[in-house]
Short mmCIF file of C-alpha atoms in Angstrom, two decimals:
data_model
loop_
_atom_site.label_atom_id
_atom_site.label_comp_id
_atom_site.label_asym_id
_atom_site.label_seq_id
_atom_site.Cartn_x
_atom_site.Cartn_y
_atom_site.Cartn_z
CA MET A 77 65.77 -38.49 18.88
CA THR A 78 67.26 -36.79 15.84
CA ASP A 79 68.59 -33.25 15.81
CA ASP A 80 65.69 -32.17 13.60
CA MET A 81 63.19 -33.58 16.06
CA ALA A 82 64.95 -31.86 18.96
CA ILE A 83 64.89 -28.54 17.11
CA SER A 84 61.21 -28.99 16.25
CA ILE A 85 60.37 -29.69 19.90
CA ALA A 86 62.41 -26.69 21.01
CA PHE A 87 60.62 -24.39 18.56
CA HIS A 88 57.22 -25.77 19.61
CA THR A 89 58.06 -25.19 23.25
CA LEU A 90 59.24 -21.64 22.56
CA ASP A 91 56.08 -20.94 20.58
CA GLN A 92 53.93 -22.08 23.50
CA MET A 93 55.84 -20.48 26.35
CA MET A 94 57.07 -17.37 24.51
CA PRO A 95 54.64 -16.66 21.64
CA MET A 96 56.20 -13.21 21.17
CA HIS A 97 59.82 -14.28 20.78
CA LEU A 98 62.33 -13.95 17.95
CA LEU A 99 65.49 -15.95 17.31
CA ILE A 100 68.08 -13.72 15.65
CA ASN A 101 71.43 -14.78 14.16
CA ASP A 102 74.72 -12.88 14.02
CA ALA A 103 73.63 -11.14 10.83
CA ALA A 104 70.57 -9.77 12.70
CA ARG A 105 68.34 -12.00 10.56
CA ILE A 106 65.31 -13.68 12.09
CA THR A 107 65.52 -17.47 12.00
CA HIS A 108 62.31 -18.21 13.91
CA ALA A 109 59.38 -16.17 15.25
CA GLY A 110 56.62 -16.91 17.75
CA PRO A 111 53.04 -17.00 16.44
CA THR A 112 51.87 -13.85 18.21
CA ILE A 113 54.70 -11.62 17.01
CA VAL A 114 54.06 -12.98 13.48
CA LYS A 115 50.41 -11.96 13.90
CA VAL A 116 51.45 -8.49 15.11
CA LEU A 117 54.06 -7.82 12.44
CA GLY A 118 52.25 -9.67 9.67
CA GLY A 119 53.71 -11.79 6.88
CA GLU A 120 56.77 -14.02 6.88
CA LEU A 121 59.45 -12.83 9.33
CA VAL A 122 62.12 -15.48 8.81
CA GLY A 123 65.07 -13.97 6.92
CA ARG A 124 64.13 -10.35 7.68
CA SER A 125 66.43 -8.04 9.61
CA ALA A 126 65.33 -7.44 13.18
CA PHE A 127 66.65 -3.88 12.94
CA SER A 128 64.22 -3.21 10.07
CA LEU A 129 61.27 -4.09 12.27
CA PHE A 130 62.15 -2.27 15.49
CA GLU A 131 63.60 1.04 16.57
CA LEU A 132 65.68 0.50 19.70
CA ARG A 133 64.91 3.38 22.03
CA ARG A 134 66.81 2.39 25.16
CA PRO A 135 69.69 1.77 25.37
CA ARG A 136 70.56 3.70 22.23
CA VAL A 137 74.12 2.34 22.06
CA VAL A 138 72.93 -0.86 20.36
CA ARG A 139 73.90 -0.69 16.72
CA SER A 140 74.94 -4.29 15.96
CA MET A 141 74.48 -7.87 17.12
CA GLU A 142 77.78 -7.53 18.97
CA HIS A 143 76.18 -4.84 21.10
CA VAL A 144 73.15 -7.07 21.57
CA ARG A 145 75.29 -9.92 22.86
CA GLU A 146 76.94 -7.58 25.33
CA LEU A 147 73.56 -6.70 26.80
CA GLY A 148 73.02 -10.23 28.07
CA GLY A 149 69.62 -10.36 29.83
CA ALA A 150 69.22 -6.60 30.01
CA LYS A 151 65.81 -4.99 29.48
CA VAL A 152 65.36 -3.00 26.28
CA HIS A 153 62.68 -0.63 25.04
CA LEU A 154 61.67 -0.75 21.39
CA ARG A 155 59.15 0.80 19.02
CA LEU A 156 57.56 -0.98 16.11
CA LYS A 157 58.33 0.46 12.67
CA ASP A 158 54.90 -0.51 11.31
CA GLY A 159 53.61 3.08 11.49
CA SER A 160 51.55 2.46 14.65
CA GLY A 161 54.16 3.79 17.05
CA THR A 162 53.51 0.84 19.36
CA ASN A 163 56.02 0.65 22.19
CA MET A 164 57.34 -2.70 23.36
CA VAL A 165 59.58 -4.10 26.08
CA GLY A 166 62.02 -6.92 25.50
CA ALA A 167 64.93 -8.88 26.90
CA PHE A 168 67.84 -10.52 25.03
CA ALA A 169 69.33 -13.86 25.95
CA VAL A 170 72.37 -15.41 24.21
CA MET A 171 71.70 -19.05 23.32
CA PRO A 172 74.75 -21.08 24.56
CA GLY A 173 76.66 -23.00 21.92
CA THR A 174 74.93 -21.19 19.03
CA ASN A 175 75.17 -17.94 17.10
CA LEU A 176 71.57 -17.15 18.06
CA VAL A 177 70.11 -14.54 20.36
CA LEU A 178 66.64 -14.92 21.83
CA LEU A 179 64.56 -11.75 22.03
CA ASN A 180 61.41 -12.15 24.12
CA LEU A 181 58.90 -9.29 23.75
CA SER A 182 55.89 -7.85 25.54
CA PHE A 183 53.70 -4.79 25.10
CA GLY A 184 54.21 -3.43 28.61
CA TYR A 185 52.09 -0.33 29.17
CA SER A 186 50.93 -0.45 25.53
CA MET A 187 49.14 -3.72 26.16
CA VAL A 188 45.56 -2.32 26.15
CA ASP A 189 45.96 -0.43 22.89
CA ALA A 190 47.94 -3.22 21.24
CA VAL A 191 45.37 -5.91 22.07
CA ALA A 192 42.70 -3.81 20.34
CA ARG A 193 44.94 -2.69 17.45
CA TYR A 194 46.15 -6.17 16.53
CA GLN A 195 42.95 -8.00 17.56
CA LEU A 196 44.69 -10.24 20.04
CA ALA A 197 43.03 -12.66 22.45
CA GLY A 198 44.06 -14.55 25.56
CA SER A 199 45.19 -17.52 23.41
CA ASP A 200 47.82 -15.27 21.79
CA PHE A 201 49.77 -15.04 25.06
CA ALA A 202 51.62 -17.50 27.23
CA PRO A 203 49.40 -19.08 29.93
CA THR A 204 51.53 -17.49 32.65
CA ASP A 205 51.63 -14.06 31.00
CA LEU A 206 50.00 -11.43 33.18
CA THR A 207 48.53 -10.01 29.99
CA VAL A 208 45.99 -12.83 30.10
CA GLU A 209 44.95 -11.84 33.61
CA MET A 210 44.77 -8.22 32.52
CA LEU A 211 42.54 -9.16 29.58
CA TYR A 212 40.18 -10.98 31.92
CA LEU A 213 40.16 -7.99 34.27
CA MET A 214 39.51 -5.62 31.37
CA GLU A 215 36.64 -7.76 30.13
CA ALA A 216 35.19 -7.96 33.62
CA LYS A 217 35.60 -4.22 34.12
CA THR A 218 34.03 -3.46 30.74
CA ALA A 219 31.11 -5.77 31.48
CA ALA A 220 30.66 -4.22 34.94
CA MET A 221 30.84 -0.69 33.54
CA THR A 222 28.36 -1.55 30.79
CA ALA A 223 25.96 -3.04 33.32
CA THR A 224 26.42 -0.07 35.64
CA THR A 225 25.86 2.40 32.80
CA LYS A 226 22.71 0.59 31.71
CA LEU A 227 21.44 0.52 35.29
CA ALA A 228 22.24 4.21 35.76
CA HIS A 229 20.42 5.10 32.54
CA ARG A 230 17.43 3.00 33.54
CA LEU A 231 17.30 4.52 37.03
CA HIS A 232 17.71 8.00 35.55
CA GLY A 233 14.90 7.30 33.11
CA GLU A 234 12.68 5.94 35.88
CA LYS A 235 13.47 8.94 38.05
CA ALA A 236 12.68 11.33 35.21
CA GLU A 237 9.42 9.47 34.49
CA ALA A 238 8.51 9.59 38.19
CA GLN A 239 9.21 13.33 38.31
CA VAL A 240 7.07 13.92 35.23
CA GLU A 241 4.31 11.74 36.65
CA ALA A 242 4.42 13.62 39.94
CA MET A 243 3.86 16.88 38.06
CA THR A 244 1.15 15.58 35.69
CA ASP A 245 -2.60 15.26 36.06
CA GLY A 246 -3.39 11.62 35.36
CA LEU A 247 -6.76 12.20 33.69
CA THR A 248 -6.05 15.09 31.32
CA GLY A 249 -2.27 14.94 30.88
CA LEU A 250 -2.02 18.59 31.90
CA ARG A 251 0.32 19.86 34.59
CA ASN A 252 -1.09 19.47 38.10
CA ARG A 253 -1.31 21.82 41.08
CA ARG A 254 2.18 20.90 42.26
CA ALA A 255 3.70 21.78 38.88
CA PHE A 256 1.71 25.00 38.73
CA ASP A 257 2.82 26.12 42.20
CA ALA A 258 6.47 25.44 41.34
CA THR A 259 6.25 27.34 38.04
CA LEU A 260 4.42 30.29 39.61
CA LYS A 261 7.07 30.49 42.32
CA ARG A 262 9.80 30.52 39.67
CA TYR A 263 8.08 33.25 37.67
CA ILE A 264 7.72 35.45 40.73
CA GLY A 265 11.33 34.78 41.73
CA THR A 266 12.61 35.91 38.30
CA ARG A 267 10.25 38.90 38.26
CA SER A 268 8.74 37.82 34.96
CA GLN A 269 5.62 39.51 33.64
CA PHE A 270 2.65 37.12 33.43
CA SER A 271 -1.07 36.71 34.03
CA LEU A 272 -3.14 33.98 35.67
CA MET A 273 -6.46 32.89 34.18
CA HIS A 274 -8.53 30.87 36.67
CA ILE A 275 -11.25 28.85 34.90
CA ASP A 276 -14.12 27.05 36.54
CA LEU A 277 -16.56 24.92 34.54
CA ASP A 278 -20.23 25.86 34.84
CA PHE A 279 -22.83 23.09 34.95
CA PHE A 280 -20.14 20.39 35.19
CA LYS A 281 -21.86 18.86 38.25
CA THR A 282 -25.01 18.48 36.19
CA VAL A 283 -23.12 16.43 33.59
CA ASN A 284 -21.71 14.16 36.30
CA ASP A 285 -25.08 13.74 38.02
CA THR A 286 -27.13 13.05 34.87
CA LEU A 287 -24.69 11.24 32.56
CA GLY A 288 -22.20 9.77 35.01
CA HIS A 289 -18.54 10.25 35.87
CA ALA A 290 -17.33 8.72 32.60
CA ALA A 291 -19.08 11.56 30.78
CA GLY A 292 -17.56 14.03 33.21
CA ASP A 293 -14.08 12.62 32.54
CA ALA A 294 -14.68 12.94 28.78
CA VAL A 295 -15.62 16.59 29.25
CA LEU A 296 -12.51 17.29 31.33
CA ARG A 297 -10.27 15.73 28.68
CA GLU A 298 -11.95 17.80 25.98
CA VAL A 299 -11.55 21.00 28.00
CA ALA A 300 -7.85 20.18 28.52
CA GLN A 301 -7.43 19.75 24.76
CA VAL A 302 -9.23 23.01 24.01
CA LEU A 303 -7.18 25.03 26.49
CA SER A 304 -3.91 23.50 25.23
CA ASN A 305 -4.82 24.34 21.63
CA MET A 306 -5.79 27.94 22.45
CA THR A 307 -2.60 28.81 24.36
CA ARG A 308 1.00 29.27 23.28
CA ASP A 309 3.95 26.93 23.73
CA GLY A 310 5.42 29.11 26.47
CA ASP A 311 2.19 29.14 28.52
CA MET A 312 1.21 26.58 31.14
CA VAL A 313 -2.20 24.95 31.41
CA ALA A 314 -2.83 23.15 34.70
CA ARG A 315 -5.74 21.28 36.22
CA VAL A 316 -5.78 22.36 39.83
CA GLY A 317 -9.07 20.90 41.03
CA GLY A 318 -11.97 18.72 39.98
CA ASP A 319 -13.29 21.11 37.34
CA GLU A 320 -10.85 23.99 37.87
CA PHE A 321 -8.05 24.99 35.53
CA ILE A 322 -5.41 27.72 35.65
CA ILE A 323 -3.54 29.09 32.68
CA LEU A 324 -0.24 30.82 33.37
CA LEU A 325 0.25 33.21 30.45
CA ASN A 326 3.92 34.06 30.01
CA ARG A 327 4.74 37.73 29.24
CA LEU A 328 1.10 38.58 28.60
CA THR A 329 -0.50 41.35 30.67
CA ASP A 330 -2.23 43.39 27.98
CA GLU A 331 -5.87 43.83 29.03
CA ASN A 332 -7.36 43.71 25.54
CA ARG A 333 -5.52 40.52 24.60
CA LEU A 334 -6.48 38.87 27.87
CA GLU A 335 -10.16 39.75 27.41
CA SER A 336 -10.08 38.49 23.81
CA LEU A 337 -8.55 35.17 24.80
CA ALA A 338 -10.94 34.67 27.72
CA ARG A 339 -14.00 35.35 25.56
CA ARG A 340 -12.77 32.96 22.85
CA ILE A 341 -12.25 30.25 25.46
CA ILE A 342 -15.75 30.79 26.87
CA LEU A 343 -17.31 30.59 23.41
CA ARG A 344 -15.33 27.47 22.51
CA LEU A 345 -16.23 25.65 25.73
CA GLU A 346 -19.92 26.27 25.12
CA HIS A 347 -19.75 23.80 22.22
CA PRO A 348 -21.44 20.58 23.38
CA VAL A 349 -19.15 17.60 24.05
CA ASP A 350 -20.45 14.35 22.58
CA PHE A 351 -20.36 11.35 24.86
CA ALA A 352 -21.97 8.06 23.78
CA GLY A 353 -24.30 9.96 21.49
CA LYS A 354 -25.38 12.43 24.19
CA ALA A 355 -24.46 16.12 24.30
CA CYS A 356 -22.65 17.30 27.42
CA GLN A 357 -23.31 21.04 27.76
CA ILE A 358 -21.07 23.23 29.91
CA SER A 359 -19.76 26.76 29.98
CA ALA A 360 -16.93 28.50 31.82
CA SER A 361 -16.41 31.37 34.24
CA ILE A 362 -13.00 33.06 34.28
CA GLY A 363 -11.09 35.27 36.70
CA ILE A 364 -7.84 36.95 35.66
CA VAL A 365 -4.98 38.59 37.58
CA ARG A 366 -1.89 40.26 36.20
CA SER A 367 1.54 40.44 37.81
CA SER A 368 1.86 44.02 36.60
CA ASP A 369 -0.93 45.06 39.02
CA TYR A 370 1.24 44.22 42.06
CA ALA A 371 4.22 46.15 43.36
CA ALA A 372 5.59 42.86 44.70
CA PRO A 373 3.66 39.87 43.36
CA ASP A 374 2.89 37.19 45.94
CA ALA A 375 1.79 33.73 44.85
CA ALA A 376 -0.86 33.18 47.51
CA GLN A 377 -2.32 36.67 47.05
CA MET A 378 -2.48 36.38 43.26
CA ILE A 379 -4.21 32.99 43.45
CA ALA A 380 -6.70 34.34 46.00
CA ASP A 381 -7.41 37.41 43.86
CA ALA A 382 -7.86 35.25 40.74
CA ASP A 383 -10.32 33.15 42.71
CA LEU A 384 -12.17 36.30 43.79
CA ALA A 385 -12.37 37.55 40.19
CA LEU A 386 -13.68 34.10 39.16
CA TYR A 387 -16.56 34.26 41.63
CA MET A 388 -17.32 37.80 40.54
CA SER A 389 -17.76 36.32 37.05
CA LYS A 390 -20.12 33.66 38.42
CA GLY A 391 -22.06 36.40 40.16
CA LYS A 392 -22.63 38.09 36.82
CA GLY A 393 -24.52 35.06 35.56
CA ARG A 394 -21.69 32.68 34.60
CA ALA A 395 -20.05 32.27 31.16
CA CYS A 396 -18.35 35.59 31.99
CA MET A 397 -14.83 36.85 32.57
CA THR A 398 -13.46 39.38 35.06
CA ILE A 399 -10.02 40.98 35.27
CA PHE A 400 -9.09 41.73 38.86
CA ARG A 401 -8.23 45.41 39.38
CA PRO A 402 -6.77 46.31 42.76
CA GLU A 403 -8.05 49.90 42.48
CA VAL A 404 -11.65 48.62 42.10
CA CYS A 405 -11.73 45.26 43.88
CA PRO A 406 -10.33 44.98 47.40
CA PRO A 407 -7.70 42.20 47.55
CA ALA A 408 -8.94 38.86 48.81
CA GLN A 409 -8.29 38.09 52.46
CA ILE A 410 -5.83 35.22 52.84
CA THR A 411 -6.47 33.01 55.85
#
């Protein structure tokens, strides 16, 4: 084996086992560089001064190759002068019978950032380098975190959908009795001013009996649309029974405005609803209560009084509205 062949084999072995090594001569010039450190530093390294590429941080006494030789196998801390500020760890070894010093490098605690910054892969490190294991662990951790995040988002979305579904009337898309009760409780707890408008559909049973439940469902959906269109964004429209609806009117207790809204709703609901070419005719009776009429509003009492006012409207001949007045109407008895 010739000397050239021996040197070539030695370099090949160093490149495989120490892909981040440098061979440095007495003039501090690089005579050979491993493939990974070439990739990190970029360009041709042979002939360049090692001191131009690195800032030696510890020990600071190193100023020449003579100092380097005195270090032997000591650990050194360096920083790349490529503008990245990447910290590295290295160890020098004097090559016997030559004027060369071997500097083997690693990224140490900077490994994670350096792998991303220089776009390194497992093949850029020695097979026994713990960096490879760390890369696999990072990939596994990232994959696990991604999967966990996706699962958490999906479960959160499903939970949110389930909560919305639990608070929504399946036929009309309005809020249901559960949602209404929770909102009413919150309003009373915050002492907000509001009114309740309890609406019952007149002649709805006739539609169901003569035209069928599909017609009745069409009427309920149309009523839901009408009530949603005639109320404000801050109000709540809920279907609380078969043909019963309650509107919670936020910050509205003015008698004239309440009467005006109720009469407009009654007039609008008297418009026939077309179903399969047949006219479904209904009307509405309405009972209204206002939080301002109670010294200490109570949910059950207000609902009972709204129901009482509703049936007072039906007693007037239906398609009527009644505002409950405690000074005129005795409060409903709650059983």
